[in-house]
Amino acid sequence: MSPVLTVPSARRRALAVVALATGAALVLGACSGSPTDQAPVPPVTEAPVIEAAKVAPPAPVVPPRWPLTGVVATEVAARPALAIKVENSSEARPQTGLDQADVVWEQVVEGGISRFVAVYQSQVPAEVGPIRSVRPMDPAIAAPLHGLIAFSGGQQPFVQALKNAGLQIISMDAGADGFYRKKGVGPAPHNVYGTPQTFWDQADANHSAVPPTQFVVAKTPEKASAVVAGGPSSTVAVRLSGYSRPTWTWDAGTGTWLRAEGTAPAMLRSGARIAATNVVTLKVRLVDSGTKDPAGNPVPETVLEGSGDATVSSGGKTVTGTWSKAAADAVLTLTAADGSVLTLAPGTTWVELVPTDSGSVAIS
């Protein structure tokens, strides 16, 4: 008879089966390799950060400025500088249009009277006058502008000197348009007036460009050299000759220097007072030009080349310095004692050409 299996024997068989299964699992695990033998998992990396493109800040908007005044403009008109010879004898006063000039130069002529070279570009007056003849110093004043010069009369050598200086001549004697005799303003020759727009309309291709700047003008009145470094002044009294003694008085209300002929306010035909933002005085040599006027008086010539003493008055203050001009067609330079450039305030400028020997400037 077969032996009867006991419970313990059955349990031993079950344990054996479990052991066999466990061994097989171990063998299979060994055959599959260790965890380090498995294919590596690529590391997780962050997406690259793309920097925003660096945008340059917008360039500052620089407003255009009128070349002869430094005043901000909406748009600078494409017209040349127009210089006009304006009379200043007692018979010629009151004049017309001087208040619309960008720059006015005052010079001594024969007999001690003065005459103006009024330069226009930023404004177009309806008329200007009385217009008179040219003098030998006019090329040195107008040549750096490379524009037009309008006048009535002048000795042929003086007229030729203007042509040689590269200026376009607008001459009444030569038949140019725009001149007329104005009724009710005095006898000839003190009644010649002109229409600036008609003068500009005659500009040729070589004299149509906007003029280069003549003086260095500060961006604001507060930065003008006289305001920054000058001494307080209320009056600039100029002696050009025994006859011509203009005085400029600071008027804080209008922010301008008001002109007087001697002690009488200098008025225009419109009723306006002659005024300037800047008053510049230049000490210059006055020499005999070697010519005479029709009355037989020697015609003096202002030598506007070389260098000399200067004053610049702006904003109720005055600073001293020097002027220099290398040639007739060179732009005049104003410098301070330390060699820095003297700047003007934005606005109109009157330049007084004061004879070194016979003239004077008193600032108080």
C-alpha positions as semicolon CSV with decimal commas, in nm:
position;residue;x (nm);y (nm);z (nm)
1;M;0,000;0,000;0,000
2;S;0,116;0,348;-0,078
3;P;0,203;0,554;0,221
4;V;-0,044;0,824;0,322
5;L;0,092;1,178;0,277
6;T;0,087;1,383;0,589
7;V;0,018;1,755;0,605
8;P;0,377;1,851;0,662
9;S;0,478;1,673;0,342
10;A;0,222;1,866;0,140
11;R;0,352;2,190;0,289
12;R;0,707;2,102;0,193
13;R;0,601;2,054;-0,168
14;A;0,432;2,394;-0,175
15;L;0,742;2,562;-0,037
16;A;0,950;2,389;-0,301
17;V;0,728;2,523;-0,577
18;V;0,759;2,875;-0,432
19;A;1,135;2,841;-0,413
20;L;1,155;2,732;-0,774
21;A;0,943;3,027;-0,885
22;T;1,158;3,267;-0,688
23;G;1,475;3,130;-0,837
24;A;1,340;3,162;-1,186
25;A;1,253;3,520;-1,121
26;L;1,601;3,589;-0,997
27;V;1,751;3,425;-1,303
28;L;1,533;3,630;-1,535
29;G;1,621;3,947;-1,344
30;A;1,989;3,869;-1,381
31;C;1,955;3,816;-1,752
32;S;1,777;4,149;-1,802
33;G;2,074;4,347;-1,663
34;S;2,101;4,603;-1,383
35;P;1,914;4,938;-1,381
36;T;2,234;5,119;-1,477
37;D;2,246;4,928;-1,805
38;Q;1,916;5,074;-1,920
39;A;1,904;5,353;-2,191
40;P;1,963;5,691;-2,024
41;V;1,675;5,930;-1,995
42;P;1,764;6,270;-2,141
43;P;1,779;6,539;-1,876
44;V;1,502;6,792;-1,859
45;T;1,626;7,135;-1,958
46;E;1,451;7,468;-1,948
47;A;1,360;7,637;-2,272
48;P;1,613;7,908;-2,360
49;V;1,507;8,261;-2,267
50;I;1,501;8,485;-2,573
51;E;1,586;8,841;-2,479
52;A;1,358;9,107;-2,616
53;A;1,526;9,306;-2,890
54;K;1,690;9,616;-2,748
55;V;1,519;9,918;-2,903
56;A;1,718;10,239;-2,910
57;P;1,536;10,536;-2,755
58;P;1,392;10,775;-3,013
59;A;1,621;11,057;-3,115
60;P;1,526;11,388;-2,959
61;V;1,327;11,617;-3,182
62;V;1,543;11,918;-3,268
63;P;1,321;12,203;-3,389
64;P;1,448;12,409;-3,681
65;R;1,572;12,760;-3,605
66;W;1,600;13,069;-3,819
67;P;1,969;13,093;-3,914
68;L;2,018;13,463;-3,841
69;T;1,818;13,491;-3,518
70;G;1,832;13,142;-3,365
71;V;1,459;13,165;-3,295
72;V;1,267;12,834;-3,314
73;A;1,066;12,802;-3,635
74;T;0,788;12,571;-3,749
75;E;0,967;12,562;-4,082
76;V;1,259;12,765;-4,215
77;A;1,164;12,928;-4,543
78;A;1,397;12,846;-4,830
79;R;1,493;13,202;-4,911
80;P;1,831;13,378;-4,909
81;A;1,941;13,664;-4,692
82;L;1,846;14,005;-4,827
83;A;2,057;14,303;-4,720
84;I;1,907;14,648;-4,780
85;K;2,085;14,983;-4,738
86;V;1,862;15,205;-4,524
87;E;1,922;15,574;-4,460
88;N;1,944;15,721;-4,108
89;S;1,979;16,097;-4,156
90;S;1,724;16,316;-3,981
91;E;1,548;16,366;-4,317
92;A;1,500;15,991;-4,347
93;R;1,329;15,933;-4,013
94;P;1,103;15,765;-3,927
95;Q;1,202;15,462;-4,132
96;T;0,992;15,163;-4,234
97;G;1,058;14,792;-4,184
98;L;1,362;14,799;-3,955
99;D;1,166;14,617;-3,684
100;Q;1,139;14,309;-3,908
101;A;1,511;14,278;-3,982
102;D;1,702;13,985;-3,832
103;V;2,029;14,181;-3,803
104;V;2,102;14,551;-3,852
105;W;2,454;14,690;-3,888
106;E;2,514;15,060;-3,823
107;Q;2,809;15,229;-3,991
108;V;2,948;15,583;-4,009
109;V;2,945;15,747;-4,350
110;E;3,049;16,092;-4,471
111;G;2,951;16,391;-4,261
112;G;2,931;16,179;-3,949
113;I;2,581;16,050;-4,026
114;S;2,514;15,679;-3,995
115;R;2,362;15,432;-4,237
116;F;2,213;15,087;-4,182
117;V;2,261;14,753;-4,352
118;A;1,936;14,578;-4,259
119;V;1,939;14,202;-4,320
120;Y;1,614;14,011;-4,371
121;Q;1,540;13,641;-4,388
122;S;1,297;13,521;-4,120
123;Q;1,037;13,793;-4,189
124;V;0,904;13,951;-4,505
125;P;0,807;14,316;-4,451
126;A;0,564;14,474;-4,693
127;E;0,809;14,756;-4,760
128;V;1,142;14,894;-4,641
129;G;1,283;15,243;-4,667
130;P;1,415;15,490;-4,729
131;I;1,674;15,301;-4,933
132;R;2,005;15,468;-5,013
133;S;2,347;15,404;-5,165
134;V;2,621;15,155;-5,083
135;R;2,958;15,222;-4,921
136;P;3,303;15,055;-4,935
137;M;3,253;14,858;-4,609
138;D;2,935;14,687;-4,729
139;P;3,104;14,382;-4,888
140;A;3,261;14,284;-4,557
141;I;2,918;14,301;-4,391
142;A;2,712;14,125;-4,658
143;A;2,955;13,885;-4,829
144;P;2,932;13,610;-4,560
145;L;2,556;13,591;-4,623
146;H;2,598;13,480;-4,988
147;G;2,268;13,645;-5,078
148;L;2,124;13,964;-5,223
149;I;2,190;14,330;-5,155
150;A;1,943;14,601;-5,256
151;F;2,033;14,968;-5,280
152;S;1,979;15,295;-5,464
153;G;2,299;15,453;-5,591
154;G;2,665;15,410;-5,520
155;Q;2,997;15,482;-5,682
156;Q;3,094;15,226;-5,943
157;P;3,396;15,093;-5,751
158;F;3,171;15,027;-5,450
159;V;2,913;14,847;-5,662
160;Q;3,183;14,642;-5,832
161;A;3,326;14,543;-5,494
162;L;2,987;14,395;-5,402
163;K;2,984;14,191;-5,722
164;N;3,340;14,076;-5,659
165;A;3,231;13,964;-5,313
166;G;2,987;13,717;-5,469
167;L;2,666;13,902;-5,390
168;Q;2,373;13,943;-5,627
169;I;2,308;14,310;-5,695
170;I;1,954;14,450;-5,678
171;S;2,010;14,808;-5,789
172;M;1,753;15,079;-5,856
173;D;1,999;15,253;-6,087
174;A;2,036;14,933;-6,288
175;G;1,659;14,906;-6,333
176;A;1,582;14,625;-6,088
177;D;1,218;14,575;-5,999
178;G;1,073;14,660;-5,659
179;F;1,185;15,022;-5,608
180;Y;0,951;15,322;-5,602
181;R;0,926;15,681;-5,481
182;K;0,694;15,695;-5,181
183;K;0,467;15,997;-5,163
184;G;0,441;16,203;-4,848
185;V;0,764;16,091;-4,684
186;G;0,999;16,370;-4,786
187;P;1,182;16,497;-5,091
188;A;1,423;16,296;-5,305
189;P;1,657;16,127;-5,240
190;H;1,498;16,041;-4,905
191;N;1,182;15,882;-5,049
192;V;1,304;15,564;-5,220
193;Y;1,128;15,259;-5,082
194;G;1,125;14,896;-5,188
195;T;0,925;14,575;-5,173
196;P;1,142;14,295;-5,030
197;Q;0,937;14,014;-5,181
198;T;0,997;14,160;-5,527
199;F;1,368;14,170;-5,451
200;W;1,363;13,805;-5,343
201;D;1,174;13,709;-5,658
202;Q;1,478;13,818;-5,861
203;A;1,723;13,584;-5,684
204;D;1,915;13,368;-5,926
205;A;2,011;13,002;-5,876
206;N;2,344;13,095;-5,718
207;H;2,185;13,320;-5,457
208;S;1,876;13,131;-5,346
209;A;2,007;12,924;-5,054
210;V;1,928;12,981;-4,689
211;P;2,215;13,183;-4,538
212;P;2,469;13,029;-4,302
213;T;2,452;13,134;-3,938
214;Q;2,650;13,450;-3,864
215;F;2,661;13,465;-3,485
216;V;2,649;13,179;-3,238
217;V;2,311;13,193;-3,067
218;A;2,229;13,018;-2,739
219;K;1,931;12,780;-2,731
220;T;1,754;12,991;-2,468
221;P;1,788;13,353;-2,350
222;E;1,907;13,233;-2,010
223;K;2,212;13,065;-2,168
224;A;2,336;13,370;-2,359
225;S;2,690;13,466;-2,260
226;A;2,598;13,810;-2,129
227;V;2,324;13,664;-1,911
228;V;2,550;13,390;-1,774
229;A;2,875;13,583;-1,728
230;G;2,803;13,952;-1,783
231;G;2,749;14,238;-1,544
232;P;2,416;14,414;-1,498
233;S;2,365;14,704;-1,737
234;S;2,071;14,926;-1,814
235;T;2,217;15,149;-2,084
236;V;2,453;15,109;-2,381
237;A;2,542;15,459;-2,500
238;V;2,731;15,466;-2,832
239;R;2,913;15,760;-2,985
240;L;2,970;15,695;-3,355
241;S;3,044;16,060;-3,435
242;G;2,950;16,406;-3,320
243;Y;2,624;16,364;-3,511
244;S;2,536;16,000;-3,444
245;R;2,489;15,905;-3,078
246;P;2,247;15,614;-3,046
247;T;2,154;15,491;-2,700
248;W;2,007;15,154;-2,606
249;T;1,812;15,118;-2,281
250;W;1,712;14,783;-2,133
251;D;1,338;14,732;-2,098
252;A;1,257;14,433;-1,877
253;G;0,890;14,447;-1,972
254;T;0,956;14,365;-2,337
255;G;1,286;14,187;-2,281
256;T;1,453;14,412;-2,537
257;W;1,691;14,704;-2,571
258;L;1,504;15,018;-2,684
259;R;1,682;15,258;-2,916
260;A;1,703;15,635;-2,894
261;E;1,863;15,881;-3,135
262;G;2,041;16,092;-2,878
263;T;1,767;16,142;-2,622
264;A;1,471;16,105;-2,860
265;P;1,306;15,760;-2,883
266;A;1,381;15,602;-3,221
267;M;1,041;15,539;-3,374
268;L;0,932;15,378;-3,699
269;R;0,666;15,499;-3,940
270;S;0,439;15,223;-3,808
271;G;0,456;15,377;-3,460
272;A;0,673;15,097;-3,320
273;R;0,987;15,171;-3,119
274;I;1,312;15,034;-3,260
275;A;1,417;14,747;-3,033
276;A;1,672;14,466;-3,028
277;T;1,726;14,144;-2,835
278;N;2,104;14,185;-2,856
279;V;2,324;14,491;-2,896
280;V;2,679;14,421;-3,014
281;T;2,947;14,690;-3,033
282;L;3,267;14,644;-3,234
283;K;3,560;14,884;-3,213
284;V;3,683;14,929;-3,571
285;R;3,931;15,141;-3,763
286;L;3,782;15,417;-3,976
287;V;4,003;15,511;-4,273
288;D;3,975;15,737;-4,574
289;S;3,852;15,535;-4,872
290;G;4,019;15,779;-5,110
291;T;3,686;15,880;-5,262
292;K;3,445;16,171;-5,214
293;D;3,068;16,195;-5,225
294;P;2,893;16,429;-5,479
295;A;2,916;16,714;-5,226
296;G;3,292;16,671;-5,201
297;N;3,300;16,509;-4,856
298;P;3,558;16,233;-4,799
299;V;3,394;15,891;-4,784
300;P;3,523;15,692;-4,484
301;E;3,563;15,317;-4,485
302;T;3,512;15,091;-4,186
303;V;3,782;14,825;-4,180
304;L;3,595;14,510;-4,084
305;E;3,886;14,269;-4,102
306;G;4,135;14,176;-3,833
307;S;4,024;14,204;-3,470
308;G;3,923;14,448;-3,199
309;D;3,736;14,503;-2,876
310;A;3,371;14,406;-2,852
311;T;3,078;14,408;-2,612
312;V;2,767;14,192;-2,620
313;S;2,455;14,304;-2,435
314;S;2,164;14,064;-2,379
315;G;1,901;14,028;-2,111
316;G;1,997;14,345;-1,925
317;K;2,360;14,238;-1,890
318;T;2,681;14,305;-2,082
319;V;2,995;14,099;-2,136
320;T;3,319;14,219;-2,294
321;G;3,532;14,031;-2,544
322;T;3,694;14,060;-2,884
323;W;3,584;14,025;-3,244
324;S;3,786;13,875;-3,527
325;K;3,732;13,840;-3,901
326;A;3,995;13,679;-4,122
327;A;3,869;13,813;-4,456
328;A;3,587;14,014;-4,609
329;D;3,383;13,703;-4,684
330;A;3,458;13,532;-4,350
331;V;3,199;13,511;-4,074
332;L;3,278;13,739;-3,781
333;T;3,362;13,563;-3,454
334;L;3,301;13,691;-3,102
335;T;3,515;13,550;-2,820
336;A;3,544;13,598;-2,446
337;A;3,866;13,669;-2,259
338;D;3,916;13,297;-2,198
339;G;3,886;13,220;-2,569
340;S;3,535;13,073;-2,552
341;V;3,272;13,179;-2,804
342;L;3,035;13,455;-2,697
343;T;2,677;13,352;-2,762
344;L;2,378;13,577;-2,822
345;A;2,021;13,538;-2,704
346;P;1,770;13,415;-2,964
347;G;1,623;13,716;-3,140
348;T;1,718;14,026;-3,335
349;T;2,065;14,181;-3,319
350;W;2,193;14,532;-3,384
351;V;2,566;14,573;-3,447
352;E;2,728;14,910;-3,383
353;L;3,054;14,971;-3,575
354;V;3,226;15,215;-3,342
355;P;3,535;15,403;-3,469
356;T;3,835;15,326;-3,248
357;D;3,976;15,678;-3,249
358;S;3,669;15,900;-3,256
359;G;3,396;15,678;-3,114
360;S;3,314;15,540;-2,773
361;V;3,091;15,297;-2,584
362;A;2,964;15,372;-2,234
363;I;2,782;15,097;-2,045
364;S;2,603;15,171;-1,721
